Short mmCIF file of C-alpha atoms and ligand atoms in Angstrom, two decimals:
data_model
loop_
_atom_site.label_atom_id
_atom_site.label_comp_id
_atom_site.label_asym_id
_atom_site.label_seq_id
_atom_site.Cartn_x
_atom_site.Cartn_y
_atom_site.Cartn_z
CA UNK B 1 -13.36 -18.40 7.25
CA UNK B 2 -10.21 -16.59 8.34
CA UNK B 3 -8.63 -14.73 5.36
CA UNK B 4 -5.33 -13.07 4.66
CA UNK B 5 -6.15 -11.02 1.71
CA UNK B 6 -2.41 -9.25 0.15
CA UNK B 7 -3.46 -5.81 -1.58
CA UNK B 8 -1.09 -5.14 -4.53
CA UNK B 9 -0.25 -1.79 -5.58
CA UNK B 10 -3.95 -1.25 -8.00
CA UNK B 11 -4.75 -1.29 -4.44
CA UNK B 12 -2.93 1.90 -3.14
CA UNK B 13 -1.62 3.82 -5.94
CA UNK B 14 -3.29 5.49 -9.42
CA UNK B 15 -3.70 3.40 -12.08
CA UNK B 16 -1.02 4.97 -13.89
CA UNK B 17 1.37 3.88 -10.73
CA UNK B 18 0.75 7.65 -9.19
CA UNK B 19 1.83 7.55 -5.24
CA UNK B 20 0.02 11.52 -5.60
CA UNK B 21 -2.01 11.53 -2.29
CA UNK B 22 -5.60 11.91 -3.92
CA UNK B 23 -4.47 9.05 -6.19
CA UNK B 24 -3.75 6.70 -3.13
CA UNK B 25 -7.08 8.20 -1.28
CA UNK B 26 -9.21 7.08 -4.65
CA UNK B 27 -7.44 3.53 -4.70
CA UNK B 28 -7.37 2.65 -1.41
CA UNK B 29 -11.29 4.05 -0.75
CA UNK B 30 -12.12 1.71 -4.00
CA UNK B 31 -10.13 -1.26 -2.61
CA UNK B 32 -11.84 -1.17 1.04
CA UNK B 33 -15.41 -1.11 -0.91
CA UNK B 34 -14.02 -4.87 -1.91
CA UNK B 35 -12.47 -5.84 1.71
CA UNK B 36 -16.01 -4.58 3.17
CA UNK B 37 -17.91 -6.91 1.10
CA UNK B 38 -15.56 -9.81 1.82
CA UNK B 39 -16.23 -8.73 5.56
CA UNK B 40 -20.09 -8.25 5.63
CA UNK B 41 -20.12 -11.37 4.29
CA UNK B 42 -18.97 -12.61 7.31
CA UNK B 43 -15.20 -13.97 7.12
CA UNK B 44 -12.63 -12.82 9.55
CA UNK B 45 -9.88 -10.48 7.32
CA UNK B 46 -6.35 -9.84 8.00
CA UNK B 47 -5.14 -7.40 5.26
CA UNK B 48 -1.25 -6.70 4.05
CA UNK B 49 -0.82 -4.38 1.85
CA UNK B 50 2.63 -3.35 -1.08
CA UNK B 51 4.68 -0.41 -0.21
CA UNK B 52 6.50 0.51 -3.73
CA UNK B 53 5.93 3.63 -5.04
CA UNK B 54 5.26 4.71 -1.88
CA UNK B 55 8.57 4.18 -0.36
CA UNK B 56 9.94 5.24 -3.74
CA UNK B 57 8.46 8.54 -3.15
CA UNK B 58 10.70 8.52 0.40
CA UNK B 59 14.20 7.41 -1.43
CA UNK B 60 13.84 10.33 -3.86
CA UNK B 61 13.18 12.97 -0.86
CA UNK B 62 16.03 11.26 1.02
CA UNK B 63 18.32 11.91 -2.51
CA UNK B 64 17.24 15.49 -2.66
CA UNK B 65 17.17 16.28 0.85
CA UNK B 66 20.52 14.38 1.92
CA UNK B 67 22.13 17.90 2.19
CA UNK B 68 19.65 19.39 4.39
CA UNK B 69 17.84 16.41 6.50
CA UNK B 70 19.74 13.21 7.12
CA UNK B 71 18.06 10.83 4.79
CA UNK B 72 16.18 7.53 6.44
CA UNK B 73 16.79 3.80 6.54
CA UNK B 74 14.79 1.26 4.61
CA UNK B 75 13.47 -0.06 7.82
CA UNK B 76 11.92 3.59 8.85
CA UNK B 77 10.70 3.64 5.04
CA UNK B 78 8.64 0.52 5.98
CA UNK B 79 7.80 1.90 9.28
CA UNK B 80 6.60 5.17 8.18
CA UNK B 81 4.38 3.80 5.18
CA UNK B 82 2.56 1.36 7.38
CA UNK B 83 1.37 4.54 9.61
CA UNK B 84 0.72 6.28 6.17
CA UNK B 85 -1.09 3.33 3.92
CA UNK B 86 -2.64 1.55 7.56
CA UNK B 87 -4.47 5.15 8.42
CA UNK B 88 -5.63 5.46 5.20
CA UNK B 89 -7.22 1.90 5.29
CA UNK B 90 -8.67 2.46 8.99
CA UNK B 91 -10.39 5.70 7.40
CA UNK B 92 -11.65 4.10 3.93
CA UNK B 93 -12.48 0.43 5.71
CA UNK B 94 -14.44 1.72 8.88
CA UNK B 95 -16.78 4.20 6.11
CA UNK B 96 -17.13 1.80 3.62
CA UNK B 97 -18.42 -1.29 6.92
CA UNK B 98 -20.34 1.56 8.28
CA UNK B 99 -22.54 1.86 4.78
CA UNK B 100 -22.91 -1.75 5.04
CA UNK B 101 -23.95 -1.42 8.55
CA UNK B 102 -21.53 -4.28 9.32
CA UNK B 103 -20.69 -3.44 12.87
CA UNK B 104 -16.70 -4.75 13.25
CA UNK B 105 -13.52 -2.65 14.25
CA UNK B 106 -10.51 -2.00 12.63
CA UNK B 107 -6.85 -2.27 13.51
CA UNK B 108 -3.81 -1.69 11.47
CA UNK B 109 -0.43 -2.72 13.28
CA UNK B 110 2.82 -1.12 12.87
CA UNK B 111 4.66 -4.78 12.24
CA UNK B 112 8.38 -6.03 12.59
CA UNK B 113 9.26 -9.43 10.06
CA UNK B 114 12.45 -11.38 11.61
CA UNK B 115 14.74 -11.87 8.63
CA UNK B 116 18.34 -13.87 9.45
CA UNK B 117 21.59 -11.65 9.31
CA UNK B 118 23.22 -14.71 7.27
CA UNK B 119 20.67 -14.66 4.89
CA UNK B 120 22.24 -14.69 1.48
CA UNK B 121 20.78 -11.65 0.17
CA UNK B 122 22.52 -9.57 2.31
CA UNK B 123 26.02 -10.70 0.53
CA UNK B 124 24.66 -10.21 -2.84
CA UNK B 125 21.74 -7.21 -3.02
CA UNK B 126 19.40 -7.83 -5.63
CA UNK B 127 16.20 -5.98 -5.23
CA UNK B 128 16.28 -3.11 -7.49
CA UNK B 129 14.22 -0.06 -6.00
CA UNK B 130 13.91 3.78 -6.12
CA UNK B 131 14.10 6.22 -9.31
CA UNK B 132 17.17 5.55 -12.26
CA UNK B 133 19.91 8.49 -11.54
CA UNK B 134 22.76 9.06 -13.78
CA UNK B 135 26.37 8.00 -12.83
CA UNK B 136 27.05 11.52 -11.13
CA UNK B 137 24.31 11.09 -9.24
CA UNK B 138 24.43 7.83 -7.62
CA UNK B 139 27.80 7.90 -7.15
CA UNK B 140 27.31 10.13 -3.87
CA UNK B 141 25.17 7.77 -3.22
CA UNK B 142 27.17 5.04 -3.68
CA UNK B 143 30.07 6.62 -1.54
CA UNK B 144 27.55 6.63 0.84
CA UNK B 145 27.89 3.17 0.86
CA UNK B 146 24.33 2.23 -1.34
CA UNK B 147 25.07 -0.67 -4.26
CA UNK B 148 23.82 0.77 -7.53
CA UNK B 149 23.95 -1.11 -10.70
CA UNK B 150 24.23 0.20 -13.90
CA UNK B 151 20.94 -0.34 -16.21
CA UNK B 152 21.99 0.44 -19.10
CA UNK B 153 20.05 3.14 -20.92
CA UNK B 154 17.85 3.83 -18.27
CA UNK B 155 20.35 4.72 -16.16
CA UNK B 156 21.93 3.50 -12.87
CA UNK B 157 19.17 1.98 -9.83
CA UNK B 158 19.62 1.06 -6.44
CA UNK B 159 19.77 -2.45 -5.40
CA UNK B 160 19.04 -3.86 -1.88
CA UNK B 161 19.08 -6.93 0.27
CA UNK B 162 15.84 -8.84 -0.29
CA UNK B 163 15.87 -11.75 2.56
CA UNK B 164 13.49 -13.77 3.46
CA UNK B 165 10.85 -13.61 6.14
CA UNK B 166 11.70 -16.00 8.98
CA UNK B 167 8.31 -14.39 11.35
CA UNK B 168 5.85 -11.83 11.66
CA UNK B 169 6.70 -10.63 15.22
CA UNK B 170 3.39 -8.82 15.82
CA UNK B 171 1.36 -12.25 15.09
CA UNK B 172 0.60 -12.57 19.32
CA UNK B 173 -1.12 -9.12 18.71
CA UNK B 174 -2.96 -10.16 15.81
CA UNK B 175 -4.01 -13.18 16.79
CA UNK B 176 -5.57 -11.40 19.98
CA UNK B 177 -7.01 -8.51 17.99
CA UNK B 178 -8.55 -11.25 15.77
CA UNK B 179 -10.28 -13.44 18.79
CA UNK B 180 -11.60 -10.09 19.59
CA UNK B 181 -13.36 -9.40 16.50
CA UNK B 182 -11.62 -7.03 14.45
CA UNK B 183 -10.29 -6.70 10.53
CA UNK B 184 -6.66 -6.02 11.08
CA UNK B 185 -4.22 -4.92 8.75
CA UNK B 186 -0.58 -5.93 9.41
CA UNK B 187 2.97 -6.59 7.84
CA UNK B 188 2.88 -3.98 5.09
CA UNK B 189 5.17 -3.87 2.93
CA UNK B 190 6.52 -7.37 3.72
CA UNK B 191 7.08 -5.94 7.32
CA UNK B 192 9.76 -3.81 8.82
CA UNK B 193 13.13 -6.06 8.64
CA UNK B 194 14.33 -6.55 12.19
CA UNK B 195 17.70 -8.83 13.08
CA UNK B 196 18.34 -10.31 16.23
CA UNK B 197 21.56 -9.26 17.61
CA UNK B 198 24.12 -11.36 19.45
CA UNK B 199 22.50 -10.11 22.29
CA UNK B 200 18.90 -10.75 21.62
CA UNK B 201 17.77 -7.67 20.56
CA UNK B 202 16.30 -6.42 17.48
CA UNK B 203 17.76 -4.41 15.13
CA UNK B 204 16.21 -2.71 11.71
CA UNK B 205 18.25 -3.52 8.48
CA UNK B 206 18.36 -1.70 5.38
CA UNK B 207 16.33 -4.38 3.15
CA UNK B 208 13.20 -5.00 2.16
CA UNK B 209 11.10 -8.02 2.17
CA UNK B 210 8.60 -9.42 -0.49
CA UNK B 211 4.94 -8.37 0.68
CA UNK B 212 3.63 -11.30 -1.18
CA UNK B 213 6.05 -13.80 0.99
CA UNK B 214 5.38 -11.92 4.26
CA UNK B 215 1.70 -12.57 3.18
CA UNK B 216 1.89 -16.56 3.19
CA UNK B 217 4.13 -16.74 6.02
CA UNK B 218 1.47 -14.20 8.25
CA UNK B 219 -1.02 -16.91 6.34
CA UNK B 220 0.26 -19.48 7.99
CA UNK B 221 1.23 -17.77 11.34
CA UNK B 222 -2.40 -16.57 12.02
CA UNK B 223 -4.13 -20.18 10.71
CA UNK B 224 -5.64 -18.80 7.66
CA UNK B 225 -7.78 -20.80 5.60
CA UNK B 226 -7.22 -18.88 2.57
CA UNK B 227 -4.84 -16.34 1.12
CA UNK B 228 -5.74 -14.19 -1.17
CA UNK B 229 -2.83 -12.32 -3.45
CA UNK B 230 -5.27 -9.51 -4.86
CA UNK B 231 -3.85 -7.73 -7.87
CA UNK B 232 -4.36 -6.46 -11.13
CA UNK B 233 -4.84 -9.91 -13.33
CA UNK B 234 -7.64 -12.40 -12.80
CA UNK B 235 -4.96 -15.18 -13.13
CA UNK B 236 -1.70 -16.17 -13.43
CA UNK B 237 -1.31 -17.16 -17.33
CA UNK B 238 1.18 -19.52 -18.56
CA UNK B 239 3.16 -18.00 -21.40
CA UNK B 240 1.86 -14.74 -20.80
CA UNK B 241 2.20 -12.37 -23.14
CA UNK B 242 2.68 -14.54 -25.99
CA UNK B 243 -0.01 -16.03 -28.65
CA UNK B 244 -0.65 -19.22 -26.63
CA UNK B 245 -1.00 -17.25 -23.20
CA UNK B 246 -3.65 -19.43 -20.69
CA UNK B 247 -4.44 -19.02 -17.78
CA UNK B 248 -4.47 -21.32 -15.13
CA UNK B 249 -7.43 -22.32 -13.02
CA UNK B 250 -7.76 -24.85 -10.09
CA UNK B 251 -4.31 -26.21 -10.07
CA UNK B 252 -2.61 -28.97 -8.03
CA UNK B 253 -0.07 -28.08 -5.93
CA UNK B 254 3.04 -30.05 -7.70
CA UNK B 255 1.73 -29.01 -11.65
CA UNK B 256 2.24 -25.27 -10.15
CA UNK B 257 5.58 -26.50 -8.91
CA UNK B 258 6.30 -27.54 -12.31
CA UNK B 259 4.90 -24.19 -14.26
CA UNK B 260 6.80 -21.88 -12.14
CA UNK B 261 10.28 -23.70 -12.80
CA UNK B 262 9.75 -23.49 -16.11
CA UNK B 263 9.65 -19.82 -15.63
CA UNK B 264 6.52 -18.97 -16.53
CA UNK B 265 6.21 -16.35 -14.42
CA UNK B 266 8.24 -13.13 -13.73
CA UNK B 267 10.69 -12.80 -11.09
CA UNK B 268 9.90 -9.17 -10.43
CA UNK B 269 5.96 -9.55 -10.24
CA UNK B 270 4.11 -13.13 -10.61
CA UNK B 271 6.73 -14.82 -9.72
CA UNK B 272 6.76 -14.46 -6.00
CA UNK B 273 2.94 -14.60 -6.26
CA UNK B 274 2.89 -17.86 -7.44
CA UNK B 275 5.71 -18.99 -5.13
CA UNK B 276 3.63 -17.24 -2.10
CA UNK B 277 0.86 -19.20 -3.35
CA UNK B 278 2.75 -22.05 -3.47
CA UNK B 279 3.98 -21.86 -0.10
CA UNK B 280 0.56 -21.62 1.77
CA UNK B 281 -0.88 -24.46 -0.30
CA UNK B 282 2.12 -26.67 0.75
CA UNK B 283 1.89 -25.29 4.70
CA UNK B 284 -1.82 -27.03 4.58
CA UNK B 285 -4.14 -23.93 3.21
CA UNK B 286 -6.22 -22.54 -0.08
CA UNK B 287 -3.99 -19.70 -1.80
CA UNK B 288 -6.18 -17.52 -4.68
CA UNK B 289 -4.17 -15.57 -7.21
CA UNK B 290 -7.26 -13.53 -8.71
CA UNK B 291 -8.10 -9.25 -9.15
CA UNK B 292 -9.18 -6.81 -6.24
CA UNK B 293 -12.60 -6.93 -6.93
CA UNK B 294 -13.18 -10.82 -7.05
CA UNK B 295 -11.81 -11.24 -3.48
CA UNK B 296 -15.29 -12.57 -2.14
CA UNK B 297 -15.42 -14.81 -5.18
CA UNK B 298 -11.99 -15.83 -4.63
CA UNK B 299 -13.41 -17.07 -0.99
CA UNK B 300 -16.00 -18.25 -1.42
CA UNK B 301 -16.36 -19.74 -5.24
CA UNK B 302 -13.65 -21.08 -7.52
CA UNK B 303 -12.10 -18.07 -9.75
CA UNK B 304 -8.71 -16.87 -10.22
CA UNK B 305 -5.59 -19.15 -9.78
CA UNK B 306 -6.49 -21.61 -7.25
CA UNK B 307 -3.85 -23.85 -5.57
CA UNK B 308 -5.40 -26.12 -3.21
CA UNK B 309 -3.13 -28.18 -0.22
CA UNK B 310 -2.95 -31.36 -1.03
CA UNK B 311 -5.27 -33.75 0.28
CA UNK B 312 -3.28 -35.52 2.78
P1 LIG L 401 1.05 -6.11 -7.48
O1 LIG L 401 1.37 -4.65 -7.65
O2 LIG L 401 -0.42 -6.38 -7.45
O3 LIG L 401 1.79 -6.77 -6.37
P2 LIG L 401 2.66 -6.83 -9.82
O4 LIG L 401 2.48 -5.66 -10.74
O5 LIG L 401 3.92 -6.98 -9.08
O6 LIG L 401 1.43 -6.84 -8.82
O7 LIG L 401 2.35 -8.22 -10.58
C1 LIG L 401 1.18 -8.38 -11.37
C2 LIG L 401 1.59 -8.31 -12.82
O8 LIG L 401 2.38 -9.45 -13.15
C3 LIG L 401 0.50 -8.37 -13.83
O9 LIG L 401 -0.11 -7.10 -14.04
C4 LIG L 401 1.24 -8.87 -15.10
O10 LIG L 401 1.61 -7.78 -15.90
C5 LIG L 401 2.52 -9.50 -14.56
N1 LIG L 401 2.79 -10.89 -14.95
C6 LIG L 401 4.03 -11.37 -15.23
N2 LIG L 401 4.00 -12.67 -15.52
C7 LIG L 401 2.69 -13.05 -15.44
C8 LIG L 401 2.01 -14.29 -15.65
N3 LIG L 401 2.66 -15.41 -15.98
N4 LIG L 401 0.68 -14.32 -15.48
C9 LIG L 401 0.00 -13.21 -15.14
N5 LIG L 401 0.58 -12.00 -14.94
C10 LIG L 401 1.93 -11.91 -15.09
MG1 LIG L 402 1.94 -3.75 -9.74
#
């Protein structure tokens, strides 16, 4: 089976959320033990991976570098933790395979995502990303012409366009590097946001797209049977975190519909899980909500969230 498997960040980062560089090494060496087994047993793997705390990492050197080094776009964030998080994969993946003695290559694709330049989100910025600063701060910041909202206690955070992924660019690529036998990993990080201008070329925007949206629209780009959204929770849980919390198995396609707009589950985590899920299961495919290390399970047996396409 072809598989687009979307690491979440208990894939690349400490469990404690550290972006430290051993901490990302230990994670990511620990994921690709769970990829390689998904691989050996024989299905063709496309991997996309989060970017968070890495690119988080980048904001807070662009704050307290601004004076010295000209601080970077969002769309060279994306760009330059793709290189970072896809060389650390083609390291950990090819060992782990090569203990298996499963003889496949590996790819990992510096990869563009076409999002519109009408898209709402660019009129009203609601992602909130990077470290809280105090009024002071942000505000040179903000006269550089970021939005920052005031949090409250916490302090003030920056928010940013969030649009939504139109098309994985690279997908030719991929779909050629797949026919040809090898595990690619693509679209991190949602993708880098390119516009088309006026004139037909592409332009980066400061923005950043939803990994686990870029994940069901590469799903469906590359014919995936299944999509697996790996994280850190065997399953999304109706009324989590309360006394009646339970989670949810095999699920049709409209009862899912029906759970997540009753807000079941968090905008700023499950929530674009479940409507990633919801997506691919609607475009024709399988989508798995289920942990890192059940991802073979998740293929080829019936745990985690499953949201089947309807039978048509
Ligand atoms: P990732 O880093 O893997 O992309 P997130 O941390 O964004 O994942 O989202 C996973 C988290 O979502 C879980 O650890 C859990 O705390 C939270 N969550 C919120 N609502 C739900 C829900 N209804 N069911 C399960 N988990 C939920
Ligand atoms: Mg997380």
């Amino acid at each position: 089976m072809r598989v687009l498997v979307a690491l979440g960040g208990n894939a690349m980062t400490g469990p404690d959320g550290s972006a430290a560089p051993q901490a990302q090494w230990e994670a990511i060496r620990g994921a690709m033990e769970h990829v390689a087994r998904l691989v050996e047993a024989g299905h063709d793997v496309v991997l996309t991976h989060g970017n968070g705390p890495q690119v988080g990492n980048i904001l807070v050197k662009n704050e307290l570098a601004a004076h010295v080094v000209p601080p970077v776009p969002l769309d060279w964030c994306g760009a330059q933790t793709q290189g970072t998080i896809g060389y650390m994969i083609l390291v950990a993946l090819e060992a782990a395979l090569a203990r298996r003695g499963v003889d496949r290559k590996v790819a990992a694709i510096v990869s563009r995502t076409l999002v519109d330049r009408d898209d709402p989100g660019f009129a009203r910025p609601t992602k909130p990303i990077g470290r809280y600063l105090p009024l002071a701060q942000a505000q040179k910041l903000i006269d550089h012409g970021e939005t920052w909202q005031d949090r409250g206690e916490k302090g003030w955070r920056r928010v940013v366009p969030s649009p939504e992924p139109l098309e994985v660019l690279e997908a030719h690529t991929l779909h050629t590097l797949l026919d040809a036998g090898y595990v690619v990993t693509a679209a991190g990080g949602g993708g880098i946001p390119v516009v088309r201008t006026p004139d037909g070329d592409l332009e980066g925007v400061d923005a950043v797209i939803d990994k686990d949206l870029t994940a069901a629209l590469l799903a469906e780009q590359l014919h995936a049977d299944v999509l697996v959204i790996a994280t850190d929770v065997p399953h999304a849980v109706l009324g989590y975190g309360t006394p009646e919390a339970r989670p949810i198995g095999r699920v049709g396609l409209e009862e899912m519909e029906k759970y997540a707009a009753e807000g079941h589950f968090a905008s700023g985590s499950m929530g674009p899980k479940v409507e990633a899920a919801l997506r691919f299961a609607r475009s024709g495919g399988r989508s798995v909500i289920t942990t890192l290390h059940q991802i073979t399970e998740a293929v080829e047996g019936d745990v985690g969230t499953v949201i089947d396409a309807p039978r048509l």
